Tab-separated table of C-alpha atoms and ligand atoms in Angstrom:
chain	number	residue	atom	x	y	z
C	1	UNK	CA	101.725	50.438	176.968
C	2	UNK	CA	105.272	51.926	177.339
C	3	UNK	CA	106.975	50.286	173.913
C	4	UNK	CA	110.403	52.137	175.003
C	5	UNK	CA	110.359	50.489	179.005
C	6	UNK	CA	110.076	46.810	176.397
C	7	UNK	CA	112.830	47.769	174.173
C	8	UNK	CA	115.219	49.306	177.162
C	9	UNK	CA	114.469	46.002	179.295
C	10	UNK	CA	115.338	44.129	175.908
C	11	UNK	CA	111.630	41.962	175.803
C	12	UNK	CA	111.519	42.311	172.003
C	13	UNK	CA	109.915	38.597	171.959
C	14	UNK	CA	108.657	39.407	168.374
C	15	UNK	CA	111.490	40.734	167.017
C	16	UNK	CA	113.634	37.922	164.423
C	17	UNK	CA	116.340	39.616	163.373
C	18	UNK	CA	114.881	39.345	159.511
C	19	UNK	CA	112.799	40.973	157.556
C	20	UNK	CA	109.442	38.802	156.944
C	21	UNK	CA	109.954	36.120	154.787
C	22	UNK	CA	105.833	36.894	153.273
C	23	UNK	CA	107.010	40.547	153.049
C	24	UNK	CA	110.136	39.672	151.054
C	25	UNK	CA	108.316	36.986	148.971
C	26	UNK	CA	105.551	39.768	148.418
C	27	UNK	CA	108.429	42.435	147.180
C	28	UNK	CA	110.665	39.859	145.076
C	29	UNK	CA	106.917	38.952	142.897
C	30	UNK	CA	105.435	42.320	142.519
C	31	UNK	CA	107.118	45.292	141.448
C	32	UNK	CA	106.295	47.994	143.511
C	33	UNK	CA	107.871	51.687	143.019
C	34	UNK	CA	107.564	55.029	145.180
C	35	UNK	CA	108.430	55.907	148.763
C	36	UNK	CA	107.469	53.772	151.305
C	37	UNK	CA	106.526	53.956	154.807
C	38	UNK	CA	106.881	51.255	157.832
C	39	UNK	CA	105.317	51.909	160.632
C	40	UNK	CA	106.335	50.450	163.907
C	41	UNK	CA	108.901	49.533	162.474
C	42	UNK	CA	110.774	48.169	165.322
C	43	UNK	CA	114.241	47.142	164.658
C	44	UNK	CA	113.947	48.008	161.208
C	45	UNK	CA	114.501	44.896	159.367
C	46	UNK	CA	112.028	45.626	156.655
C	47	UNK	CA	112.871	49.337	156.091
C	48	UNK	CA	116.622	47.427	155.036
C	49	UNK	CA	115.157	44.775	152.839
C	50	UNK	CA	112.453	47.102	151.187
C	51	UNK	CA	116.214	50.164	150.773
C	52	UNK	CA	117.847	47.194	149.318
C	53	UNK	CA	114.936	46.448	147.050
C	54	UNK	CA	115.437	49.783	145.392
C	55	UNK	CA	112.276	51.318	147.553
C	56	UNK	CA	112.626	54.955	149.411
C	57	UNK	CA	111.860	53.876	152.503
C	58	UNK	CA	111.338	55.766	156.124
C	59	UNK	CA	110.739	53.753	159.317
C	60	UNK	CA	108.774	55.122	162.515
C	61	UNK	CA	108.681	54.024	166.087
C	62	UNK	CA	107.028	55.528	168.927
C	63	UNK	CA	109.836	53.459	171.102
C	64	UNK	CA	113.533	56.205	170.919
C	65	UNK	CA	115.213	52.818	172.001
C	66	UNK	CA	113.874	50.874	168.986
C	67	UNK	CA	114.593	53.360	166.357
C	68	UNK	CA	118.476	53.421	168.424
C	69	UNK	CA	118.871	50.183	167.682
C	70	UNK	CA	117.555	50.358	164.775
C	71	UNK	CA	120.416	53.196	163.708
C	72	UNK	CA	122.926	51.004	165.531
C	73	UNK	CA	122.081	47.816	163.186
C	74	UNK	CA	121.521	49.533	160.044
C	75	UNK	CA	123.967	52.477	160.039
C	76	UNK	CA	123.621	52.899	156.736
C	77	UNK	CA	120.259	53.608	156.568
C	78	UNK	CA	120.359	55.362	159.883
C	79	UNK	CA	118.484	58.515	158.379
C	80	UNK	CA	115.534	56.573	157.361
C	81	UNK	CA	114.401	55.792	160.836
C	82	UNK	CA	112.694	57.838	162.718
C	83	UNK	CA	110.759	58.422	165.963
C	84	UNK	CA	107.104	59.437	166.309
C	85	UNK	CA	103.863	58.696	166.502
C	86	UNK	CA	101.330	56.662	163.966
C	87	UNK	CA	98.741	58.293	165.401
C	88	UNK	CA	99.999	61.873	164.894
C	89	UNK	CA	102.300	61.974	162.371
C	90	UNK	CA	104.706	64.430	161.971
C	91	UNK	CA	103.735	66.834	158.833
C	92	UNK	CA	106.289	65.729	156.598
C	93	UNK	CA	105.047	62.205	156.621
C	94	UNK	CA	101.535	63.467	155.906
C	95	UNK	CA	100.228	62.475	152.187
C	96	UNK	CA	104.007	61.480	151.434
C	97	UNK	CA	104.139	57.988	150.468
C	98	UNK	CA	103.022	55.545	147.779
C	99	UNK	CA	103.470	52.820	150.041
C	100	UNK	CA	102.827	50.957	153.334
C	101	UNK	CA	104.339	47.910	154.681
C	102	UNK	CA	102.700	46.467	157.924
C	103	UNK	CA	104.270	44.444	159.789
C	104	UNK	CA	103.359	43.503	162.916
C	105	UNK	CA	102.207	47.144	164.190
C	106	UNK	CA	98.596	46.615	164.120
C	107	UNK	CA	98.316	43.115	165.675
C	108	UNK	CA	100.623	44.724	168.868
C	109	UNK	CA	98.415	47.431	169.131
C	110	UNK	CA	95.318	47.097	171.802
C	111	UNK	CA	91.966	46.599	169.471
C	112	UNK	CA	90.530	49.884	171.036
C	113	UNK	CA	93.612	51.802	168.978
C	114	UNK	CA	92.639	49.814	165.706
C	115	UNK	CA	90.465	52.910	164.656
C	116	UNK	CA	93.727	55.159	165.107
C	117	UNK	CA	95.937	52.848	163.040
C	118	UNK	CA	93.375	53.296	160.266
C	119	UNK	CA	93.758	56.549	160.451
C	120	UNK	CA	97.455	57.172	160.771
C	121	UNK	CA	98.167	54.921	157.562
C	122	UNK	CA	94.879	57.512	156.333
C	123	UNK	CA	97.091	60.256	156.861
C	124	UNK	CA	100.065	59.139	155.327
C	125	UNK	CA	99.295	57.401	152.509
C	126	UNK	CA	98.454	59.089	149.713
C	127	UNK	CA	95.144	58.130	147.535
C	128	UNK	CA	95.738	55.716	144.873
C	129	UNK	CA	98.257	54.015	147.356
C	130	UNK	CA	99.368	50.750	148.329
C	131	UNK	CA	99.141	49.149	151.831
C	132	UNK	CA	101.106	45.426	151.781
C	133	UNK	CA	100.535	44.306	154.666
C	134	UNK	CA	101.887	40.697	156.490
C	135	UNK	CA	98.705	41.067	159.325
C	136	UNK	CA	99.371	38.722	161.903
C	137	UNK	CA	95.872	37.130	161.719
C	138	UNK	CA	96.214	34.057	164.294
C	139	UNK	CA	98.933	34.379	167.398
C	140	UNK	CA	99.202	31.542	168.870
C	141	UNK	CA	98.150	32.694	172.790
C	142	UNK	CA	96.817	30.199	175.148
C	143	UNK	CA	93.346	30.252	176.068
C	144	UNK	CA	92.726	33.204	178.218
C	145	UNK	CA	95.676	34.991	177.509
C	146	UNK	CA	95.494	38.370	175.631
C	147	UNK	CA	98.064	40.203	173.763
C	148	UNK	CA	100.341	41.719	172.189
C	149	UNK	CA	100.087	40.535	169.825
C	150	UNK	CA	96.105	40.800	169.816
C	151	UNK	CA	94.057	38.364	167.440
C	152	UNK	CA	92.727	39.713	164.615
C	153	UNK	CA	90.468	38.096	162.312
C	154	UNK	CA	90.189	38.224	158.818
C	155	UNK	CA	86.728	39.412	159.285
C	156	UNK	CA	88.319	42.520	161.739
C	157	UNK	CA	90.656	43.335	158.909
C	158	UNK	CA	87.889	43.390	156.181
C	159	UNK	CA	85.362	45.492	158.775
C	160	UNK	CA	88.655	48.299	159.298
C	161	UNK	CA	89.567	48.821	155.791
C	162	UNK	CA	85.929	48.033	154.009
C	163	UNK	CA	85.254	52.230	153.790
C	164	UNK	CA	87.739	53.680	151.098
C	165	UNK	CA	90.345	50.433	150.101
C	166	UNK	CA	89.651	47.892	147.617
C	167	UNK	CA	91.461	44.273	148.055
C	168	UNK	CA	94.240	43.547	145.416
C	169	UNK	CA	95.540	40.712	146.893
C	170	UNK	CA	94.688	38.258	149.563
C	171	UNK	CA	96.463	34.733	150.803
C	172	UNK	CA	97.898	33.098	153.343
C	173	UNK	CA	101.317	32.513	152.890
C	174	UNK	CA	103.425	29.806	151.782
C	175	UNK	CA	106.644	30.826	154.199
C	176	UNK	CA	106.481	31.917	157.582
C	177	UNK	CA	108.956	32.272	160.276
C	178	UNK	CA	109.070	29.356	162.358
C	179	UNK	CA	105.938	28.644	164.105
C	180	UNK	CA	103.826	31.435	162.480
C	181	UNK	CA	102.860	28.809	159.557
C	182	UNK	CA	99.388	29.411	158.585
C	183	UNK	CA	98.715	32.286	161.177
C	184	UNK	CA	99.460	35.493	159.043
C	185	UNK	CA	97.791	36.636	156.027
C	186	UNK	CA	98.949	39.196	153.092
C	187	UNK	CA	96.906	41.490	152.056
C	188	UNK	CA	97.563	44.500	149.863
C	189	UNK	CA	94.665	47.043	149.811
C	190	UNK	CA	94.639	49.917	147.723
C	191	UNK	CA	93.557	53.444	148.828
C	192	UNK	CA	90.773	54.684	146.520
C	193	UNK	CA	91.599	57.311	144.210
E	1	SAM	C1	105.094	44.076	167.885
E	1	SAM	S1	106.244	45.368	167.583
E	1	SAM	C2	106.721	45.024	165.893
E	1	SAM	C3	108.000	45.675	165.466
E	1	SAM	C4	108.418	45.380	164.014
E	1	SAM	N1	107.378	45.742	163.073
E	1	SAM	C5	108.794	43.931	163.846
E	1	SAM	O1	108.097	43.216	163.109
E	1	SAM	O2	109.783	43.480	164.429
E	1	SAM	C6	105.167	46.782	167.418
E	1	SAM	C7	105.936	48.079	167.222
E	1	SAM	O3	105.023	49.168	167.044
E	1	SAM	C8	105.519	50.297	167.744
E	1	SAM	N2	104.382	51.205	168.004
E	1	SAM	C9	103.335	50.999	168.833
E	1	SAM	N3	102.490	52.037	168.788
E	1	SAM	C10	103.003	52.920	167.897
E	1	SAM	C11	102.577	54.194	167.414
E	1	SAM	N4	101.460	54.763	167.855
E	1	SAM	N5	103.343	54.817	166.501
E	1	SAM	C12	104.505	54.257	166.057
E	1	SAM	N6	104.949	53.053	166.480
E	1	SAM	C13	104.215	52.396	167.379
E	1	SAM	C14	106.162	49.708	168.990
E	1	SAM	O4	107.090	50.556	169.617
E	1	SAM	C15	106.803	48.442	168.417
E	1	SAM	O5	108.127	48.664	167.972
């Protein structure tokens, strides 16, 4: 899939122009400290929310338009985004953070590449670490129709992360963007030690 031909034609159907209100929910009741990664990070509205939280975040994109725009709604921040590739991460994001936020990178993301996801947040975060992640559980296709985003049970996300991450927290959601009510589920694993 060519993510930067979606973002240059301007198709960014997913994209709300907020961070996620379960992401923000999740931040404002749990107190979570060290530097913090977002991958696919898109326009970038989490990497903001989780800066203005008091987090050190960094934001990646595969997509050089994405991470653009990004920079060109978040100039303040415009350091903390930065293009590359989940799969092969740069070395400086390699063991670096404490933290991952997903958001809506895995359930774009072809279920073939679900093995490379695990390992690019396996690379990058660091053992003893935190992956919060909103996972997009239920999109609401028609029948027949496939993805992005891809469906992705609960049972899918329990199989991918069952090896080396223990559950810490697990729920659906009480706030949703509009018409994603009931079809996402948090779930913060922790890397094993
Ligand atoms: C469905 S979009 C979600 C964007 C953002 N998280 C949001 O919620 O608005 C998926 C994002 O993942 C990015 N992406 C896909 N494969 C990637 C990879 N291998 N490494 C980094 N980013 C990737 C795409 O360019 C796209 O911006």
């Amino acid at each position: 899939m060519d993510w930067d031909e979606i973002y240059r034609k301007g198709e960014v159907f997913w994209n709300k122009g907020a961070p996620s209100p379960p992401m923000k929910q999740y931040l404002e009741r749990h107190p979570t400290r060290g530097r913090t990664f977002v991958p696919g990070c898109g326009h970038g509205h989490e990497v903001a929310f989780a800066v203005a939280h008091g987090l050190d975040a960094t934001g990646l994109d595969i997509a050089p338009t994405g991470i653009a725009e990004a920079q060109a709604l978040y100039p303040q921040i415009a350091e903390r985004f930065v293009v590359g590739d989940l799969f092969n991460p740069a070395v400086e994001l390699r063991g670096a953070f404490e933290v991952v936020l997903e958001h809506t990178c895995m359930s774009g993301l072809p279920p073939k590449l679900r093995a490379d996801y695990r390992r690019g947040i396996d690379l990058t975060l660091r053992p003893g670490g935190l992956l919060i992640g909103v996972w997009f559980i239920n999109p609401d296709l028609d029948p027949g129709e496939e993805g992005p985003p891809f469906p992705f049970s609960v049972a899918d996300l329990t199989a991918l992360f069952a090896d080396g991450y223990e559950i810490v927290d697990d729920y659906v959601p009480d706030v949703a963007f509009g018409g994603r009510e009931g079809r996402e589920r948090v779930r913060v694993l922790r890397r094993a030690s």
